XYZ file of C-alpha atoms in Angstrom:
574
model
C 0.000 0.000 0.000
C 1.417 3.367 -1.066
C 1.945 5.866 1.791
C -0.106 9.075 1.683
C 3.006 11.007 2.832
C 6.550 9.979 1.971
C 9.954 11.527 2.766
C 12.927 9.912 1.055
C 16.393 11.119 2.064
C 15.030 14.626 2.682
C 17.305 17.382 3.928
C 16.511 21.068 4.192
C 18.618 24.102 5.062
C 16.966 27.495 5.557
C 18.641 30.193 3.519
C 19.272 32.195 6.705
C 21.008 29.316 8.524
C 24.499 27.872 8.207
C 23.555 24.237 8.840
C 20.655 22.000 7.724
C 17.553 21.859 9.929
C 16.464 18.498 8.454
C 19.074 15.803 7.821
C 18.303 12.801 5.655
C 14.697 12.270 6.801
C 13.020 9.018 5.776
C 9.390 8.788 6.793
C 6.173 7.146 5.633
C 2.662 7.900 6.891
C -0.271 5.867 5.587
C -3.864 6.815 4.889
C -6.031 6.971 8.002
C -3.150 6.952 10.474
C -3.047 9.273 13.474
C 0.554 10.228 14.155
C 2.032 12.360 16.940
C 5.276 14.204 16.182
C 7.181 15.423 19.235
C 10.618 16.846 19.943
C 12.339 19.762 21.608
C 12.153 23.304 20.221
C 14.393 23.605 17.178
C 14.491 19.833 16.604
C 12.945 20.179 13.144
C 9.401 18.919 13.742
C 7.775 22.165 12.558
C 10.032 22.138 9.494
C 8.719 18.661 8.648
C 5.195 20.086 8.893
C 6.120 22.949 6.536
C 7.408 20.421 4.026
C 4.096 18.553 4.199
C 1.816 21.589 3.748
C 3.956 23.212 1.043
C 5.232 26.204 3.030
C 8.666 24.806 2.215
C 9.926 25.769 -0.277
C 7.124 28.131 -1.391
C 7.312 30.525 1.576
C 10.493 29.534 3.401
C 13.438 29.693 1.034
C 16.325 27.271 1.321
C 18.032 24.226 -0.097
C 15.725 21.184 -0.284
C 17.176 17.774 -1.194
C 15.470 14.406 -1.474
C 11.969 13.453 -2.526
C 8.662 14.368 -0.843
C 5.243 13.161 -1.953
C 1.956 14.170 -0.334
C -1.208 12.496 -1.620
C 0.765 11.542 -4.725
C 1.839 15.153 -5.342
C 5.163 16.949 -5.076
C 4.683 19.975 -2.764
C 7.496 21.867 -4.475
C 5.704 21.693 -7.816
C 2.164 22.059 -6.492
C 2.876 25.082 -4.286
C 0.835 26.100 -1.228
C -2.432 26.453 -3.121
C -2.145 23.061 -4.803
C -1.229 21.206 -1.628
C -3.936 23.020 0.368
C -6.460 20.943 -1.608
C -5.023 17.875 0.111
C -3.571 19.114 3.433
C -5.394 21.331 5.906
C -3.348 23.024 8.644
C -4.605 24.343 11.986
C -1.987 26.743 13.285
C -0.850 27.076 16.897
C -1.668 30.798 16.822
C -5.209 30.644 15.438
C -5.498 34.447 15.390
C -3.072 34.439 12.473
C -5.351 32.121 10.500
C -8.596 34.098 10.545
C -9.607 36.035 7.430
C -13.392 36.483 7.558
C -15.254 39.083 9.618
C -17.586 36.411 10.948
C -17.178 32.705 11.694
C -19.320 31.795 8.673
C -17.222 33.972 6.353
C -14.026 32.474 7.669
C -15.205 28.894 7.190
C -16.386 29.753 3.681
C -13.081 31.310 2.558
C -11.766 28.271 0.651
C -15.155 27.721 -0.985
C -15.303 31.338 -2.143
C -11.876 30.937 -3.740
C -13.236 27.978 -5.682
C -16.315 29.955 -6.855
C -18.615 27.474 -5.129
C -22.323 28.235 -5.830
C -23.920 30.122 -2.929
C -26.466 27.462 -2.009
C -23.843 24.716 -1.978
C -21.489 26.950 -0.002
C -24.078 27.582 2.729
C -24.726 23.859 2.984
C -21.034 22.936 3.272
C -20.331 25.681 5.820
C -23.203 24.489 8.004
C -22.069 20.848 7.724
C -18.504 21.746 8.730
C -19.729 23.946 11.599
C -21.959 21.143 12.888
C -19.073 18.669 12.705
C -17.031 20.785 15.119
C -20.029 22.086 17.125
C -19.802 25.795 16.251
C -23.047 26.074 14.273
C -24.410 28.512 16.884
C -21.417 30.820 16.409
C -21.671 31.418 12.657
C -22.506 35.115 13.111
C -19.867 35.706 15.793
C -16.637 37.650 15.236
C -13.676 35.201 15.394
C -11.637 37.507 17.638
C -14.290 37.354 20.384
C -14.198 33.570 20.709
C -12.457 31.496 23.364
C -9.286 29.564 22.558
C -11.162 26.287 22.130
C -13.800 27.872 19.905
C -11.099 29.408 17.706
C -9.502 25.985 17.269
C -12.844 24.549 16.184
C -13.511 27.349 13.698
C -10.042 26.900 12.176
C -10.716 23.176 11.876
C -14.073 23.798 10.190
C -12.323 26.080 7.701
C -10.198 23.204 6.436
C -12.906 20.544 6.634
C -15.047 22.352 4.024
C -12.305 21.689 1.475
C -12.567 17.927 2.154
C -8.804 17.559 2.538
C -7.213 14.140 3.014
C -4.627 15.149 5.636
C -5.244 17.221 8.787
C -2.124 18.807 10.276
C -2.326 20.309 13.789
C 0.479 22.537 15.070
C 0.298 22.473 18.893
C -3.512 22.487 19.147
C -3.451 22.427 22.975
C -1.044 25.304 23.616
C -3.662 27.933 24.559
C -6.539 25.761 25.790
C -7.790 24.938 29.260
C -7.601 21.205 30.109
C -11.282 20.510 29.462
C -11.211 22.328 26.094
C -8.045 20.418 25.241
C -9.760 17.102 25.943
C -12.672 18.120 23.738
C -10.353 19.063 20.860
C -8.431 15.775 21.143
C -11.769 13.899 21.219
C -12.964 15.833 18.168
C -9.755 15.106 16.252
C -10.095 11.426 17.165
C -13.722 11.363 16.034
C -12.905 12.929 12.661
C -9.994 10.521 12.200
C -12.013 7.411 13.009
C -15.223 8.368 11.180
C -13.773 9.900 8.012
C -10.520 7.938 7.669
C -8.621 11.205 7.285
C -4.921 11.085 8.054
C -4.094 13.127 11.176
C -0.703 14.536 12.140
C -0.399 16.276 15.517
C 2.638 18.305 16.585
C 2.435 18.882 20.317
C 4.594 19.140 23.462
C 1.852 17.870 25.796
C 2.278 14.139 25.220
C 0.019 12.890 28.010
C -2.846 15.140 26.933
C -2.656 13.920 23.323
C -2.640 10.303 24.541
C -6.063 10.937 26.056
C -7.146 9.309 22.788
C -5.276 6.553 20.985
C -2.562 7.401 18.453
C -1.010 4.896 16.073
C 2.576 6.105 16.203
C 4.812 8.540 18.032
C 7.639 10.055 16.017
C 10.392 11.752 18.005
C 12.485 14.288 16.094
C 15.926 15.176 17.416
C 18.543 17.406 15.810
C 16.810 17.299 12.437
C 16.527 13.518 12.319
C 13.945 10.860 13.126
C 15.231 9.534 16.450
C 12.264 7.269 17.290
C 9.276 5.978 15.318
C 7.230 3.447 17.243
C 3.943 2.723 19.015
C 3.041 4.526 22.271
C 3.113 1.290 24.298
C 6.584 0.375 23.077
C 7.930 3.889 23.642
C 6.514 4.313 27.167
C 8.115 1.040 28.266
C 11.555 2.556 27.611
C 13.466 5.480 29.146
C 13.912 7.169 25.769
C 11.511 10.073 26.308
C 13.347 11.611 29.296
C 16.630 11.073 27.453
C 15.230 13.126 24.561
C 14.047 15.874 26.925
C 10.352 14.977 26.667
C 7.975 14.824 29.631
C 6.556 11.352 30.257
C 2.934 10.910 31.420
C 2.914 11.409 35.190
C 1.577 7.935 35.995
C 4.379 6.400 33.913
C 6.995 8.546 35.679
C 5.599 7.557 39.111
C 5.755 3.851 38.317
C 9.331 4.192 37.085
C 10.302 6.119 40.239
C 8.949 3.109 42.142
C 11.356 0.835 40.238
C 8.725 -0.811 38.026
C 9.883 -2.406 34.771
C 7.016 -1.542 32.465
C 5.919 -3.959 29.750
C 4.285 -2.841 26.447
C 1.625 -5.562 26.648
C 0.174 -3.871 29.756
C -1.340 -1.099 27.571
C 0.773 1.744 28.930
C -0.618 4.451 26.639
C -3.625 5.152 28.872
C -4.113 5.010 32.625
C -7.725 4.064 31.888
C -6.832 0.825 30.101
C -3.476 0.004 31.692
C -3.009 -3.282 33.526
C -1.619 -2.135 36.885
C -1.713 -5.474 38.702
C 2.014 -6.269 38.243
C 3.062 -2.869 39.608
C 0.794 -2.143 42.610
C 3.032 -3.598 45.312
C 6.169 -1.791 44.120
C 4.301 1.526 44.000
C 2.973 1.131 47.535
C 6.388 0.157 48.919
C 7.999 3.195 47.271
C 5.280 5.471 48.644
C 5.835 4.251 52.219
C 9.480 5.316 52.074
C 8.717 8.991 51.298
C 8.081 11.407 54.140
C 6.687 14.720 52.856
C 7.405 17.684 55.193
C 4.721 20.348 55.782
C 4.799 23.437 53.562
C 6.055 26.591 55.276
C 4.719 30.010 54.270
C 5.509 33.525 55.447
C 3.012 35.274 57.674
C 3.553 38.539 55.782
C 1.031 39.245 53.033
C 2.399 40.540 49.718
C -0.868 40.942 47.803
C -4.477 40.889 48.928
C -7.861 41.325 47.251
C -10.920 42.055 49.373
C -14.405 41.683 47.879
C -13.287 42.781 44.411
C -15.938 42.916 41.673
C -15.713 44.103 38.073
C -17.763 44.038 34.865
C -16.562 45.016 31.390
C -20.164 45.776 30.428
C -21.846 47.555 33.334
C -25.287 46.615 32.044
C -24.497 42.909 32.440
C -23.464 40.693 35.330
C -19.988 40.984 36.822
C -17.061 39.253 35.124
C -15.596 38.656 38.579
C -17.587 39.008 41.775
C -16.586 39.344 45.445
C -13.088 37.997 44.874
C -11.081 37.762 48.085
C -7.711 36.104 48.598
C -4.303 36.844 50.130
C -0.928 35.836 48.689
C 1.880 35.630 51.237
C 5.381 36.907 50.575
C 7.489 34.316 48.800
C 4.576 32.124 47.749
C 4.176 30.567 44.314
C 0.464 30.251 43.575
C -1.514 29.036 40.558
C -4.671 30.784 39.400
C -6.664 28.209 37.416
C -10.052 27.667 35.806
C -11.755 27.469 32.441
C -11.307 30.023 29.642
C -13.414 33.046 30.578
C -13.533 32.240 34.309
C -11.995 35.619 35.198
C -8.319 34.756 35.743
C -6.864 37.312 33.297
C -9.409 39.900 34.467
C -8.112 39.582 38.035
C -4.555 40.083 36.762
C -5.618 43.208 34.851
C -7.211 44.639 38.008
C -4.093 43.959 40.087
C -1.879 45.645 37.468
C -4.250 48.600 37.037
C -5.161 47.988 33.392
C -8.765 48.061 34.591
C -10.144 49.452 37.848
C -12.422 47.368 40.036
C -16.033 48.535 40.439
C -15.911 47.685 44.142
C -13.552 46.168 46.673
C -9.937 46.855 47.613
C -6.487 45.716 46.449
C -3.508 45.818 48.815
C 0.214 45.549 48.052
C 2.447 45.033 51.097
C -0.467 46.180 53.277
C -1.059 49.397 51.347
C -4.257 50.012 49.363
C -3.233 50.674 45.727
C -6.511 51.483 43.962
C -5.266 55.030 43.294
C -1.855 53.887 42.020
C -1.145 54.408 38.319
C -0.103 51.558 36.005
C 3.471 52.893 36.130
C 3.496 52.970 39.942
C 2.208 49.407 40.109
C 4.673 48.363 37.413
C 7.578 49.318 39.697
C 6.527 46.513 42.048
C 4.376 44.135 39.959
C 5.580 42.530 36.738
C 3.047 41.074 34.325
C 3.754 38.674 31.455
C 0.708 38.520 29.168
C -0.682 35.374 27.563
C -0.556 36.836 24.043
C 3.047 37.925 23.662
C 2.236 39.882 20.494
C 0.338 42.378 22.663
C 3.492 43.057 24.697
C 6.127 43.352 22.000
C 6.971 46.931 20.964
C 10.472 46.724 19.485
C 11.693 44.888 16.403
C 14.981 43.570 17.871
C 15.065 41.127 20.799
C 17.723 43.035 22.766
C 15.803 46.310 22.429
C 12.548 44.649 23.481
C 14.134 43.156 26.583
C 15.781 46.473 27.477
C 12.677 48.625 26.923
C 11.558 48.964 30.545
C 15.069 49.782 31.742
C 15.618 52.284 28.937
C 12.378 54.092 29.811
C 13.654 54.455 33.377
C 16.961 55.934 32.119
C 19.125 53.183 33.635
C 22.837 53.480 32.613
C 23.617 51.609 29.381
C 26.248 49.309 30.905
C 23.824 48.241 33.639
C 21.085 47.666 31.053
C 23.405 45.483 28.977
C 24.378 43.320 31.950
C 20.773 42.831 33.110
C 19.453 42.155 29.597
C 22.174 39.610 28.815
C 21.566 37.812 32.104
C 17.793 37.626 31.563
C 18.191 36.437 27.959
C 20.652 33.727 29.037
C 18.233 32.468 31.684
C 15.395 32.365 29.141
C 17.520 30.632 26.514
C 17.418 33.594 24.122
C 20.933 35.034 24.452
C 22.124 33.622 21.072
C 19.218 35.475 19.411
C 19.755 38.820 21.149
C 20.333 40.681 17.867
C 17.614 38.864 15.906
C 14.332 40.458 14.826
C 11.532 39.399 17.179
C 9.425 38.227 14.237
C 12.187 35.860 13.100
C 11.804 33.550 16.118
C 9.143 30.988 16.939
C 5.945 31.410 18.961
C 7.536 29.816 22.031
C 10.708 31.881 21.699
C 8.665 35.095 21.612
C 7.144 34.022 24.926
C 10.608 33.734 26.421
C 11.493 37.221 25.167
C 8.490 38.718 26.974
C 9.406 36.898 30.182
C 12.956 38.237 29.900
C 11.644 41.794 29.458
C 9.838 41.495 32.807
C 12.626 39.704 34.662
C 15.088 42.540 34.021
C 12.890 44.841 36.150
C 13.340 42.747 39.336
C 9.742 43.175 40.547
C 8.486 42.082 43.997
C 5.502 40.262 42.505
C 5.414 38.583 39.107
C 2.132 37.553 37.482
C 2.540 35.232 34.508
C -0.355 34.433 32.196
C 0.372 30.990 30.675
C 4.177 31.238 31.056
C 4.941 27.864 29.471
C 2.463 27.752 26.568
C 4.214 26.434 23.470
C 7.386 25.447 25.365
C 9.112 22.103 25.102
C 9.908 20.330 28.370
C 13.526 21.525 28.508
C 12.609 25.206 28.149
C 9.540 24.744 30.375
C 11.834 23.387 33.090
C 14.472 26.072 32.519
C 11.964 28.927 32.842
C 10.133 27.409 35.793
C 13.342 26.568 37.648
C 14.499 30.144 37.130
C 11.202 31.452 38.506
C 11.555 29.073 41.448
C 15.089 30.403 41.966
C 13.788 33.984 42.011
C 11.102 32.897 44.416
C 13.396 30.928 46.721
C 16.519 33.109 46.744
C 15.080 36.605 46.360
C 11.691 36.031 47.952
C 9.802 37.243 44.867
C 6.117 36.355 45.032
C 4.875 34.583 41.902
C 1.323 34.106 40.655
C 0.798 31.932 37.588
C -2.351 31.862 35.511
C -2.162 28.488 33.852
C -3.994 25.689 32.091
C -1.014 23.396 32.606
C -1.874 20.995 35.386
C 1.704 19.669 35.429
C 2.971 23.180 36.179
C 0.347 23.653 38.874
C 1.394 20.437 40.622
C 5.140 20.722 40.167
C 5.729 24.341 41.033
C 2.868 25.702 43.133
C 1.840 24.157 46.436
C -1.354 26.211 46.425
C -3.960 26.942 43.755
C -6.913 29.340 43.598
C -9.681 27.993 41.382
C -12.169 30.213 39.526
C -15.419 29.355 37.804
C -17.826 31.888 36.303
C -16.126 34.805 38.073
C -16.195 33.238 41.549
C -13.568 31.479 43.641
C -14.723 27.896 44.164
C -11.578 26.537 45.828
C -8.359 27.751 47.483
C -6.323 24.768 48.577
C -3.241 22.612 48.026
C -2.738 21.864 44.333
C -2.705 18.126 45.026
C -6.067 18.314 46.823
C -7.660 20.255 43.974
C -6.481 17.908 41.222
C -7.773 14.891 43.118
C -11.239 16.401 43.663
C -13.599 15.307 40.888
C -16.267 17.890 41.715
C -13.892 20.869 41.560
C -12.050 19.674 38.438
C -15.329 19.178 36.598
C -16.836 22.522 37.646
C -13.681 24.482 36.771
C -12.875 22.583 33.526
C -9.633 21.287 34.981
C -8.214 17.828 34.407
C -7.671 15.351 37.202
C -4.053 14.362 37.384
C -3.361 10.846 36.133
C -1.636 10.297 39.490
C -5.104 10.420 41.045
C -6.329 7.673 38.715
C -3.176 5.690 39.442
C -3.739 6.007 43.196
C -7.400 4.983 42.970
C -6.697 1.997 40.725
C -3.912 0.866 43.049
C -6.117 1.106 46.139
C -4.638 4.165 47.906
C -6.959 5.479 50.635
C -5.762 9.078 50.144
C -4.956 9.760 46.457
C -3.623 13.260 47.154
C -0.936 11.743 49.415
C 0.522 9.864 46.420
C 0.494 13.114 44.429
C 2.340 14.937 47.235
C 4.908 12.127 47.445
C 5.499 12.202 43.689
C 6.022 15.985 43.588
C 8.313 15.915 46.637
C 10.370 13.078 45.141
C 10.762 14.868 41.790
C 11.759 18.153 43.438
C 14.432 16.335 45.450
C 15.683 14.641 42.297
C 15.977 18.032 40.607
C 17.857 19.499 43.580
C 20.244 16.549 43.549
C 20.859 16.993 39.820
C 21.623 20.706 40.401
C 24.194 19.840 43.085
C 25.897 17.271 40.871
C 25.980 19.745 37.973
């Protein structure tokens, strides 16, 4: 059977780079397969995607060697338009994919290009919208939609063209856990019911494995390092060696000394045979003594009965919000898209002013403080980095806040270089901001805040689009700031791994109200809270329940404590 996608001895070198990004790639993907491509940032996985959808060499110039066929066509000869009839791409940054003024117009774009008769066009648009459950949003403006809704609209826009291959570039990067599960379920449904070939590029391995995939392809240094089934791959230690985060339940079992076997259906905690591993897990758990968490009595930031509405004629976006963050704490602010998390951050930073209630910084009420005054003490890294970037060159962008405060040039240079090194962006300091990837732009914005040395840092989705190595590097640096300098850190996140690993406490929002304020491990083992707030129970909870633990959160605490100690030990040895 002929593969639907074939790479034969393919190498590619961007015109702007001195070495090839892809090196002798040989790859076959067959019709109807669902394939996950993973790898660290810069490994070449996105370049493979650009070869499949025709962006290389049509848009990205360079030297392409070898032979590529997609649906029997040569992308180089067909160009982007020709290949778009066969391959539909849903971009990571969906805002860059919208063209129409309404959802219906955007879905219809490809049909309009083909001069499809109006009646047929309306029918196809409605069918595609119904397939992805956005038929009630056809008159909405794409920019007003939630992250999950935008993903669905983008998907509908390629389904109307009846393409054979669906290519997803990090579909989970900006979604809350529940929306992510729905998108993965939708992709799985389309794959199984239509026999379309699906290729997913994503850092969040465990979340993609919520539904079955046929193969996992690991790209490393421009080459195919691994190409195998999920069960085979998870039974090895190859993923950590390649800098990729294993599913948490797999990591826990390996910490307990279990030798995992592929036949035990490792790809899902739901279907996995845990009988051979229960005793080892329980024995390992008994050996770990988790000390109590210590927090300062001093309060850094406090909200008292804060309410706010963007539209004063409608109900409040957030209502009667009260919480206190102690000095030196690292806290997660979690909940579904639209729950009010980013609104609370905007009120703290002064971008909007609360309609009622009080905000205190170090015991002082700051409602009358200007944005600039608050900015001297509170740093804010926005979710959409494009809304923060003002300068064209990375060094200038990072230095902007210091330059505005007339800091001496030598001091600026030292602080900027240090921040860029920590964020992994020092080699790109003289590059244009637009020349780096989505994830790299995120690191630039974090660096531009870190140079200011604020007392409180609020980060809105700090690790979205990051591979595990850069995720760890950024989070360990934030932990270092927190631990050594006592900087208070609040993270708005959809990443449940981040919430567990780096914040002992989480504040949970739903529909503008706080519904929980507790240990992260307690929240992610509470089915009622996770369901109400569109969170995702940690797979460690399922592991604990299936292995007969009386207190599932205790296993979660033990796992996090063990991993933190491992990281500390690795730092000492380094």
